[in-house]
Coordinates of N, CA and C and ligand atoms in Angstrom, one line a residue:
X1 N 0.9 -1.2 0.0 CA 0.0 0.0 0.0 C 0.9 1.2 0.0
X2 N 0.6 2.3 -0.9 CA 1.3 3.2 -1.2 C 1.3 4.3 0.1
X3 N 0.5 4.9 0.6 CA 0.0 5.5 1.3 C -0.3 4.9 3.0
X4 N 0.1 4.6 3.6 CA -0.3 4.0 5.1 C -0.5 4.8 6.2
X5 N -1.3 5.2 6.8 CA -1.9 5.9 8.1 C -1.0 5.6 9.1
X6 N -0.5 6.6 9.2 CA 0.8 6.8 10.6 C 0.2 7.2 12.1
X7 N -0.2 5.5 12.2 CA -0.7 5.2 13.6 C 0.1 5.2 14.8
X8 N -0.5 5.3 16.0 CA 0.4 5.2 17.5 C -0.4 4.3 18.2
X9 N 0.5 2.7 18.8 CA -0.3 2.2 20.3 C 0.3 2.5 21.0
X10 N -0.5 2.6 22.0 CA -0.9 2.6 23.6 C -0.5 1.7 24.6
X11 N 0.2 1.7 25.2 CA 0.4 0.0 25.8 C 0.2 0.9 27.6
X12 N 0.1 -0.2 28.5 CA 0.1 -0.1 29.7 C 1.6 -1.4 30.1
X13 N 1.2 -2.5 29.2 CA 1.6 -3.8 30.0 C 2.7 -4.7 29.1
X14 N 2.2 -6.0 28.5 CA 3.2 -6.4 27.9 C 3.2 -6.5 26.8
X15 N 2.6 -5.8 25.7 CA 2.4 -5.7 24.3 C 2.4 -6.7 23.1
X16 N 1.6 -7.3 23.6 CA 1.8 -8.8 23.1 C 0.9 -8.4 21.6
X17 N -0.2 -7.9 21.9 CA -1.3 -7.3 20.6 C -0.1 -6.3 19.8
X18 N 0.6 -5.1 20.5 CA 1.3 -4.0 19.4 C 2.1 -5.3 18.6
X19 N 2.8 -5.9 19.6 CA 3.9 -7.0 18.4 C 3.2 -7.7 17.3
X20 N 1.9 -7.9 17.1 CA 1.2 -8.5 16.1 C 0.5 -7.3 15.4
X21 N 0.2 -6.2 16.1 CA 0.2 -5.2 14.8 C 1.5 -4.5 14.0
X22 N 2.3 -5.0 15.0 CA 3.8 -4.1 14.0 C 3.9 -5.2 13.1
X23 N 3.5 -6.8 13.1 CA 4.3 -8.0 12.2 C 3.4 -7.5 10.9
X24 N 1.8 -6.9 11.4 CA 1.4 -7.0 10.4 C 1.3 -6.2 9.5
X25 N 1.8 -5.0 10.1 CA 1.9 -3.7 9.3 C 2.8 -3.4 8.2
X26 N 3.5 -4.8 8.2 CA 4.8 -4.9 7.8 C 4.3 -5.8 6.1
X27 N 2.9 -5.9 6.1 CA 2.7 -6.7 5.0 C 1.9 -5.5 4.1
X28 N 2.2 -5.7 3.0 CA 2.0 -4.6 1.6 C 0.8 -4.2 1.9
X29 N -0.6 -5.0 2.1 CA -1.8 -4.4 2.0 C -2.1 -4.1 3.3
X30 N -1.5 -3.8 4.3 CA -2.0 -3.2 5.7 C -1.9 -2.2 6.0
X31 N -3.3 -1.5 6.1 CA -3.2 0.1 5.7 C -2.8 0.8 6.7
X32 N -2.3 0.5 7.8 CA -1.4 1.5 8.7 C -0.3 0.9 9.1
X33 N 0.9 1.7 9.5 CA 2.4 1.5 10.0 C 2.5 2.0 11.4
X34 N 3.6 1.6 12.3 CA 3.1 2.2 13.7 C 3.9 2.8 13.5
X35 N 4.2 4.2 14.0 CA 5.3 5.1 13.6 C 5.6 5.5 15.2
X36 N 4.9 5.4 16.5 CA 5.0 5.5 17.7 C 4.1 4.7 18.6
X37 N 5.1 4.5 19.6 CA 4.2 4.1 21.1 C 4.2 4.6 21.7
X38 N 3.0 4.7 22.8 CA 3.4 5.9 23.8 C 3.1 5.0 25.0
X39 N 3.8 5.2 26.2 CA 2.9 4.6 27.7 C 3.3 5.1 28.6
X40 N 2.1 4.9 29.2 CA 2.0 5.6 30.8 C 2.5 4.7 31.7
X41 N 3.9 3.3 31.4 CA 4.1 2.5 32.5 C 5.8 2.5 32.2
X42 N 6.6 3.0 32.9 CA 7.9 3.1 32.2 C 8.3 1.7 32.1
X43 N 8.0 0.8 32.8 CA 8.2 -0.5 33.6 C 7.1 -1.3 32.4
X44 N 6.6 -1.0 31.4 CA 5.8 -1.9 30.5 C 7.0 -2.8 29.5
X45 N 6.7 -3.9 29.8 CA 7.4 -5.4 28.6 C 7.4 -4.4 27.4
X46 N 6.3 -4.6 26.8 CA 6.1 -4.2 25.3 C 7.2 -2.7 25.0
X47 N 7.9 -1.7 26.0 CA 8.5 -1.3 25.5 C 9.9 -2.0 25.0
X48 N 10.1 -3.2 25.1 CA 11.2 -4.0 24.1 C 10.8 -3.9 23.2
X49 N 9.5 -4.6 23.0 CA 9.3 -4.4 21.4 C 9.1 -3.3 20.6
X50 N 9.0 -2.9 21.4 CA 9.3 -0.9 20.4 C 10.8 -0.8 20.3
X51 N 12.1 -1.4 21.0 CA 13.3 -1.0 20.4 C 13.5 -2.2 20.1
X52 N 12.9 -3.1 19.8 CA 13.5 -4.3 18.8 C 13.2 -4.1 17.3
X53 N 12.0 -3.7 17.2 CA 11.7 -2.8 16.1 C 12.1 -1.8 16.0
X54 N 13.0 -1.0 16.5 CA 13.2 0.1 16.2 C 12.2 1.2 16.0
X55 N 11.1 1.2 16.9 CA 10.2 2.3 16.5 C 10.5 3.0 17.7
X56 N 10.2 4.5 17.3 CA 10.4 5.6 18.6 C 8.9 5.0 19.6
X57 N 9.7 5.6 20.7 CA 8.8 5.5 22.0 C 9.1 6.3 23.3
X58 N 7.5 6.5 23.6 CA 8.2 7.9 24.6 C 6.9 7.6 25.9
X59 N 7.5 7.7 26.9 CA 6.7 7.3 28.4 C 6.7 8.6 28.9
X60 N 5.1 8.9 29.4 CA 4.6 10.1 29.3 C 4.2 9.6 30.8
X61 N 4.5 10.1 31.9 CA 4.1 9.2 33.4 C 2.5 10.2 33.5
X62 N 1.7 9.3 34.2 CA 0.4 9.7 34.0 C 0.1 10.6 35.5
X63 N 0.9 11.7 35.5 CA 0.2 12.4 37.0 C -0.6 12.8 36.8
X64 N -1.5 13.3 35.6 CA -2.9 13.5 35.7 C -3.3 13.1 34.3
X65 N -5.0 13.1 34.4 CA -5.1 12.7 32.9 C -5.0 13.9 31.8
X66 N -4.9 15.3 32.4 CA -4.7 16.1 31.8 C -3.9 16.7 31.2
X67 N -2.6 16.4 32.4 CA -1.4 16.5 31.7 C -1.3 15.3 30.8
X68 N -0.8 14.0 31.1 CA -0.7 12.9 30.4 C -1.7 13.3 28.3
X69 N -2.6 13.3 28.7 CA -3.5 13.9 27.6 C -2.7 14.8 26.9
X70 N -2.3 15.8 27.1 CA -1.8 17.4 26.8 C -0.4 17.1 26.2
X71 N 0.3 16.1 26.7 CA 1.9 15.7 26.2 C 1.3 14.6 25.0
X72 N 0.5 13.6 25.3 CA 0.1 12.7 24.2 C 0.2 14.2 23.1
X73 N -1.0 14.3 23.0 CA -1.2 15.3 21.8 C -0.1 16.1 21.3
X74 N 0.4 16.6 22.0 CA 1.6 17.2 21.5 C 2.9 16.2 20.7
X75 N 2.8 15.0 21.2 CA 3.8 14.3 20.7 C 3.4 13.2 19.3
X76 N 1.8 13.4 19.7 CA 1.0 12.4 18.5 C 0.9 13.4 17.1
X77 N 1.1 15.3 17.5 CA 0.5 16.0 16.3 C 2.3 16.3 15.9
X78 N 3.0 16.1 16.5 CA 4.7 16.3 16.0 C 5.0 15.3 15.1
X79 N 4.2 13.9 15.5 CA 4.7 12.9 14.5 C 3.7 12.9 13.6
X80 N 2.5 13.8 13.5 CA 1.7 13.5 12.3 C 0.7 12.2 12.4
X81 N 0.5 11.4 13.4 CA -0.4 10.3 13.9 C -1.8 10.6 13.6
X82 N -2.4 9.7 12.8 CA -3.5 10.2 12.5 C -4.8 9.0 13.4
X83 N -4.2 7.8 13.6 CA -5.1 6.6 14.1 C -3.9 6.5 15.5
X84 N -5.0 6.0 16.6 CA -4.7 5.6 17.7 C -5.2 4.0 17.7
X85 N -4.2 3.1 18.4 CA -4.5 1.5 18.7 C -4.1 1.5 20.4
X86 N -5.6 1.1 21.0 CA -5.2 0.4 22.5 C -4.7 -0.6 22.6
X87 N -3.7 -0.9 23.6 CA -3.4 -2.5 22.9 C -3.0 -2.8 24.7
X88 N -4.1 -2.9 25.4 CA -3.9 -3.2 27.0 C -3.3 -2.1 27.7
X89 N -4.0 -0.6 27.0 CA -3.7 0.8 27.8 C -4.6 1.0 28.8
X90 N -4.7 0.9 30.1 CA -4.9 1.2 31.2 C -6.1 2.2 31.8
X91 N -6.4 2.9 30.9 CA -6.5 4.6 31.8 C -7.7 4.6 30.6
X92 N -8.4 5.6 31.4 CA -9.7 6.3 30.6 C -9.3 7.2 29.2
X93 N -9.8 7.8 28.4 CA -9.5 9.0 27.4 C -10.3 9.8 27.8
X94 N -10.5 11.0 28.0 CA -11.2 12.4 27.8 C -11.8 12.2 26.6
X95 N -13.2 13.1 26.8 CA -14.2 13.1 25.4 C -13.3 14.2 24.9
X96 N -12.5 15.1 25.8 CA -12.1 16.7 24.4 C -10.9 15.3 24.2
X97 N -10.1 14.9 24.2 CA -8.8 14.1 23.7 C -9.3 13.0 22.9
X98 N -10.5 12.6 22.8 CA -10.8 11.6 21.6 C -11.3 12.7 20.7
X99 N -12.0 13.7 20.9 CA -12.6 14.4 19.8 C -11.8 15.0 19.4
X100 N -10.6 15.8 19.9 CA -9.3 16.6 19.6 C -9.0 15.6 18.6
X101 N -8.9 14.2 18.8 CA -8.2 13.4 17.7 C -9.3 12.8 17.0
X102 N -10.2 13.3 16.4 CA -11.3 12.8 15.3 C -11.7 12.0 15.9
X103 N -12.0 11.4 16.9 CA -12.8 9.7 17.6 C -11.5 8.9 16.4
X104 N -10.5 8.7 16.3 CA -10.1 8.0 15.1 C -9.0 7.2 16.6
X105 N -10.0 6.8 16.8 CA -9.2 5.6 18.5 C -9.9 4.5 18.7
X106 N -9.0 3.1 18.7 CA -9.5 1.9 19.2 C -9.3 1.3 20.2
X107 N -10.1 0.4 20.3 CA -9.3 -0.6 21.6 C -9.6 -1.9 21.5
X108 N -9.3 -3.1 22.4 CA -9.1 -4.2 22.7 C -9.6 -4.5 23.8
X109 N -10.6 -5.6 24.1 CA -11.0 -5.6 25.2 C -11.3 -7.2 25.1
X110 N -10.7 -8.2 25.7 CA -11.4 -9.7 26.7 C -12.4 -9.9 26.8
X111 N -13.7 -9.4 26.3 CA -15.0 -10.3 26.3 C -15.7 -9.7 25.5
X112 N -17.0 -10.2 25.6 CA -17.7 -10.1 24.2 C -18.6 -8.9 25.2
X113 N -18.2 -7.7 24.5 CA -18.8 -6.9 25.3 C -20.4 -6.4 24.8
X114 N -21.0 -5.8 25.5 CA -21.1 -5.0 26.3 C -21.0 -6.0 27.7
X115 N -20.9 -7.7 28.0 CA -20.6 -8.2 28.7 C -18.9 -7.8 29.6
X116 N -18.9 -7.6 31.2 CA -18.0 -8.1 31.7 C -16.4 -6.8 31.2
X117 N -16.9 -5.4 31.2 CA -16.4 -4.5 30.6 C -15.2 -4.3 32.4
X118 N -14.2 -4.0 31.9 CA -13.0 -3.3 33.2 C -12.3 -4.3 33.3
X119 N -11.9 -4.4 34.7 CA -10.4 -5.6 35.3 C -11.7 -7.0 35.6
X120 N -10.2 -8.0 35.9 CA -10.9 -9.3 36.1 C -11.7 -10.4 35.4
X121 N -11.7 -9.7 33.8 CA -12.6 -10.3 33.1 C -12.6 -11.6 33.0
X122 N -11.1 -12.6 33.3 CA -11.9 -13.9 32.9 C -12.3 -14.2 33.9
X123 N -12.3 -13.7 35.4 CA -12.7 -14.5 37.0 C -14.2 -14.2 36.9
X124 N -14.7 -13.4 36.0 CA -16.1 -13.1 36.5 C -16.6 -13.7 35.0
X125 N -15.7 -14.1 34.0 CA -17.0 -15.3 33.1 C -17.1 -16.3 33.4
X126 N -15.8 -17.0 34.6 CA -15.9 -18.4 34.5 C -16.7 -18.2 35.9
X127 N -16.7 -17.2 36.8 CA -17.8 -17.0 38.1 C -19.3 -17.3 37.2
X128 N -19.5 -16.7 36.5 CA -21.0 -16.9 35.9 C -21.1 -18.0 34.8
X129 N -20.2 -18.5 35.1 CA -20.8 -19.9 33.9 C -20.8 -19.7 33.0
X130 N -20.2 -18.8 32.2 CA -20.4 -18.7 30.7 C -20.1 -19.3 30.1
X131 N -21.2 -19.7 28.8 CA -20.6 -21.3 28.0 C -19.8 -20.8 26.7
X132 N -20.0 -19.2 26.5 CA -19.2 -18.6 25.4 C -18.1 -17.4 25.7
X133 N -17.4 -16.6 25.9 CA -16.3 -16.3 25.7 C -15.7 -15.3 24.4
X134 N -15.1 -14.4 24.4 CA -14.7 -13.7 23.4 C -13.5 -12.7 23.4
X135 N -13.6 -11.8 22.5 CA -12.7 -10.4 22.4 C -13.4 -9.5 21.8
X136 N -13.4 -8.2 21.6 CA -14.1 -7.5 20.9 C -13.0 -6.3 20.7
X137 N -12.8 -5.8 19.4 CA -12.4 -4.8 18.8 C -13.7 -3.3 18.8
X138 N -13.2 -2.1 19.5 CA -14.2 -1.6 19.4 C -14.2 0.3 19.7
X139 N -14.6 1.3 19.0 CA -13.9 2.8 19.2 C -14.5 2.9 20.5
X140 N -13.0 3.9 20.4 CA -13.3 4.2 22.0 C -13.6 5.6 22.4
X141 N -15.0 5.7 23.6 CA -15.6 6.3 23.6 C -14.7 6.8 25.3
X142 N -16.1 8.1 26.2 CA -15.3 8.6 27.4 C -15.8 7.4 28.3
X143 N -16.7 6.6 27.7 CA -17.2 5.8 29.3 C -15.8 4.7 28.6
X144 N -15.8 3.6 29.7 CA -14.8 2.2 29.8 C -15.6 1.1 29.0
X145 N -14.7 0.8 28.2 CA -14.6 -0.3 27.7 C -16.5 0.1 26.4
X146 N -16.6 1.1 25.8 CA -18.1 0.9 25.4 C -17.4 1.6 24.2
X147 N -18.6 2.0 23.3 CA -17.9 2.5 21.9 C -18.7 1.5 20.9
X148 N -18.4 2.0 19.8 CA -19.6 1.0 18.3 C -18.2 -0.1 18.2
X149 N -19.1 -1.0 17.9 CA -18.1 -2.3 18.0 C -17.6 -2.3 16.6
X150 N -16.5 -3.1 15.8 CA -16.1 -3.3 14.8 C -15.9 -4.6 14.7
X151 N -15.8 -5.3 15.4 CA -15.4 -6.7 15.3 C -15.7 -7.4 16.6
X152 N -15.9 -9.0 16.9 CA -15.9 -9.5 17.4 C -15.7 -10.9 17.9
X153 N -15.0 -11.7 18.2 CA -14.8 -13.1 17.7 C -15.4 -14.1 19.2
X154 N -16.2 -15.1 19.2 CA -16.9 -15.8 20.1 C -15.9 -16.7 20.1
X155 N -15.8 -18.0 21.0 CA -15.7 -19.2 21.1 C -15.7 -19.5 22.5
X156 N -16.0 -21.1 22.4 CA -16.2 -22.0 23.8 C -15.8 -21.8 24.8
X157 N -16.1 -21.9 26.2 CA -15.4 -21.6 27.2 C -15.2 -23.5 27.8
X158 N -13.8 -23.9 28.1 CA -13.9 -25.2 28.0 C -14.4 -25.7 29.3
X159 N -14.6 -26.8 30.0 CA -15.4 -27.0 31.1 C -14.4 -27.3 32.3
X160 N -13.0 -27.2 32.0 CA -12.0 -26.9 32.8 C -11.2 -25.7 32.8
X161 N -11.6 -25.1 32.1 CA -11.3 -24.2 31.9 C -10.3 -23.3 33.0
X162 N -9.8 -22.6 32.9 CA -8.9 -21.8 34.6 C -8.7 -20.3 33.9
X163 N -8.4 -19.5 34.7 CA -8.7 -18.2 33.9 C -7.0 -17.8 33.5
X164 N -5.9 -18.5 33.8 CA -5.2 -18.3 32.8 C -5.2 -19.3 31.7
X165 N -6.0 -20.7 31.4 CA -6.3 -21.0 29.9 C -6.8 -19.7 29.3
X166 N -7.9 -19.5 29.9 CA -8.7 -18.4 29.4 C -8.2 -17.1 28.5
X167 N -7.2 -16.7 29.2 CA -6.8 -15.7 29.2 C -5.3 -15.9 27.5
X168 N -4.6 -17.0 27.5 CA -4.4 -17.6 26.6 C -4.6 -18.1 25.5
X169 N -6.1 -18.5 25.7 CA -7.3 -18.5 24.8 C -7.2 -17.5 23.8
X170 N -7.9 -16.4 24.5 CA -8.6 -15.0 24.5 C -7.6 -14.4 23.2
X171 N -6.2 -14.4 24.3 CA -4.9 -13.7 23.5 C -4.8 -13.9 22.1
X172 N -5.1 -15.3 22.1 CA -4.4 -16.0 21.1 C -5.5 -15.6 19.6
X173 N -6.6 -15.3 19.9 CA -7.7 -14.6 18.8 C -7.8 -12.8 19.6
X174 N -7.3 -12.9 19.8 CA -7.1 -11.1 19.8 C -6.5 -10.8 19.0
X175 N -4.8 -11.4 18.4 CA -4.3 -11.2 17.7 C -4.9 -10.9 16.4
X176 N -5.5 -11.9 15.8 CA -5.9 -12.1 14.1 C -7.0 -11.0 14.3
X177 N -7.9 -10.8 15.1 CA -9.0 -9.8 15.3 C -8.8 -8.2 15.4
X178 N -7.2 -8.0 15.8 CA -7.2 -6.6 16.2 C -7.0 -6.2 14.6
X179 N -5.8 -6.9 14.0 CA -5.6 -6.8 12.4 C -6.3 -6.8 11.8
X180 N -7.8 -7.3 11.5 CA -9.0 -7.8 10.8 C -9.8 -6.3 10.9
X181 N -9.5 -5.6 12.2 CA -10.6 -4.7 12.8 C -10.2 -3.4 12.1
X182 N -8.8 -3.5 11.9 CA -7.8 -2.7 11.5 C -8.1 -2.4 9.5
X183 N -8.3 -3.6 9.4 CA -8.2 -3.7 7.9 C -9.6 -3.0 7.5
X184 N -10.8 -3.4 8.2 CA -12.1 -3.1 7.9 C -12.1 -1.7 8.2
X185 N -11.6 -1.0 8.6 CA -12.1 0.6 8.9 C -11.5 0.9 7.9
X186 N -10.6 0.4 7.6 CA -9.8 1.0 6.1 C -10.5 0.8 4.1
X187 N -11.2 0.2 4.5 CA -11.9 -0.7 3.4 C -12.4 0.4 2.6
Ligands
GAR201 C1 -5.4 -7.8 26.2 O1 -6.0 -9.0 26.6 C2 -6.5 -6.7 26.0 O2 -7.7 -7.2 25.5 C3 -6.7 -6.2 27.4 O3 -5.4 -6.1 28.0 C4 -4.6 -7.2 27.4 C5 -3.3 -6.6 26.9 O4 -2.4 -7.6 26.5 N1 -7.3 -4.9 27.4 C6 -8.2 -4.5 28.3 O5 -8.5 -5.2 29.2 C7 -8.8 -3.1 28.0 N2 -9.9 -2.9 28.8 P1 -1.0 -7.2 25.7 O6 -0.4 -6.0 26.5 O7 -0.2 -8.4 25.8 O8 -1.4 -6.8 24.3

C-alpha cells in the first residue's frame, strides 16, 4: 500500500497485541504502519518491542489525565499520527482528547462486550458460567470499555477451563481480530 496511516499504540503492559500489529503492518496491504508508542508504564514489557523494532517510543508518566493527555497530543500531532491503537492501555480517554483526535481511536477488550467491561474479566465469566467467551475490537468512547463495536470473535469456554487458559485462549484470537478490525475501517 502506497499510502499508510501513521498510527500510535498505547500500551500499559506487555504488548503482546502491538507485536502482532507491527508484524502485520509490515505486509504490503496493511493500511497503517506504527510510527510510535506511547505509555504511561515506564516499567511496561512491550517497550522492548518498540526497540527491537526500532520504533520511537516515549513514556509520558500519567500524574494527571490532563497533563498525560496534553503531552500525548503534542507528541502524536509532532509525528503526524493520524489513528490511535489500545493495545492493553490502562486509563480512561477524555471526550475533548478523543474528539481533539477525530474519535479516530480503538481498543481491545477480553470479552464479548457490552458483557464483563473493566479488570478481572476472565474471573467473572468463569464466576457466571459462561458457555461462550470472546474479544471485541471496538472505538473508544469517554465511558470504559463501550464504543460502536467493529469486530468480534466468540468461542467456547472449555469446562476446565482456569482463567489463565482463558486468558491464553482469549490472547491468542485477539491477535488475528485486532488486524482484521484494523483492515475493515480501512476498506
Ligand atoms: C489484552 O487482553 C487486552 O484485551 C486487554 O489487555 C490485554 C493486553 O495484552 N485490554 C483491556 O482489558 C482493556 N480494557 P497485551 O499487552 O499483551 O497486548
Amino acid at each position: 500500500m502506497d499510502k499508510k496511516v501513521k498510527s500510535c499504540v498505547f500500551i500499559s503492559g506487555n504488548g503482546t497485541n502491538l507485536s502482532y500489529i507491527i508484524k502485520n503492518s509490515r505486509s504490503y496491504n496493511f493500511p497503517i504502519n506504527v510510527g510510535l508508542i506511547i505509555t504511561n508504564n515506564n516499567k511496561a514489557k512491550g517497550l522492548n518491542i518498540a526497540k527491537k523494532n526500532n520504533i520511537p517510543f516515549i513514556y509520558i508518566p500519567y500524574k494527571s489525565k490532563g497533563y498525560f493527555e496534553r503531552v500525548c497530543l503534542f507528541e502524536l500531532r509532532k509525528k503526524n499520527i493520524k489513528f490511535l491503537c489500545l493495545g492493553g492501555f490502562m486509563k480512561i480517554l477524555s471526550d475533548k482528547f478523543i474528539k481533539s483526535f477525530n474519535g479516530k481511536i480503538i481498543n481491545i477488550h477480553p470479552s464479548l462486550l457490552p458483557k464483563y467491561k473493566g479488570l478481572n474479566t476472565y474471573k467473572k465469566v468463569l464466576e457466571n458460567k459462561e458457555i461462550y467467551s470472546g474479544c471485541t475490537v471496538h472505538y473508544v468512547t469517554k465511558k470504559l470499555d463501550s464504543g460502536k463495536i467493529i469486530l468480534q470473535k466468540k468461542f467456547l469456554v472449555a469446562k476446565n477451563e482456569t482463567e489463565e487458559s482463558l486468558k491464553l485462549k482469549t490472547l491468542n484470537k485477539e491477535y488475528l481480530l485486532y488486524s482484521q478490525s484494523i483492515i475493515s475501517i480501512f476498506k
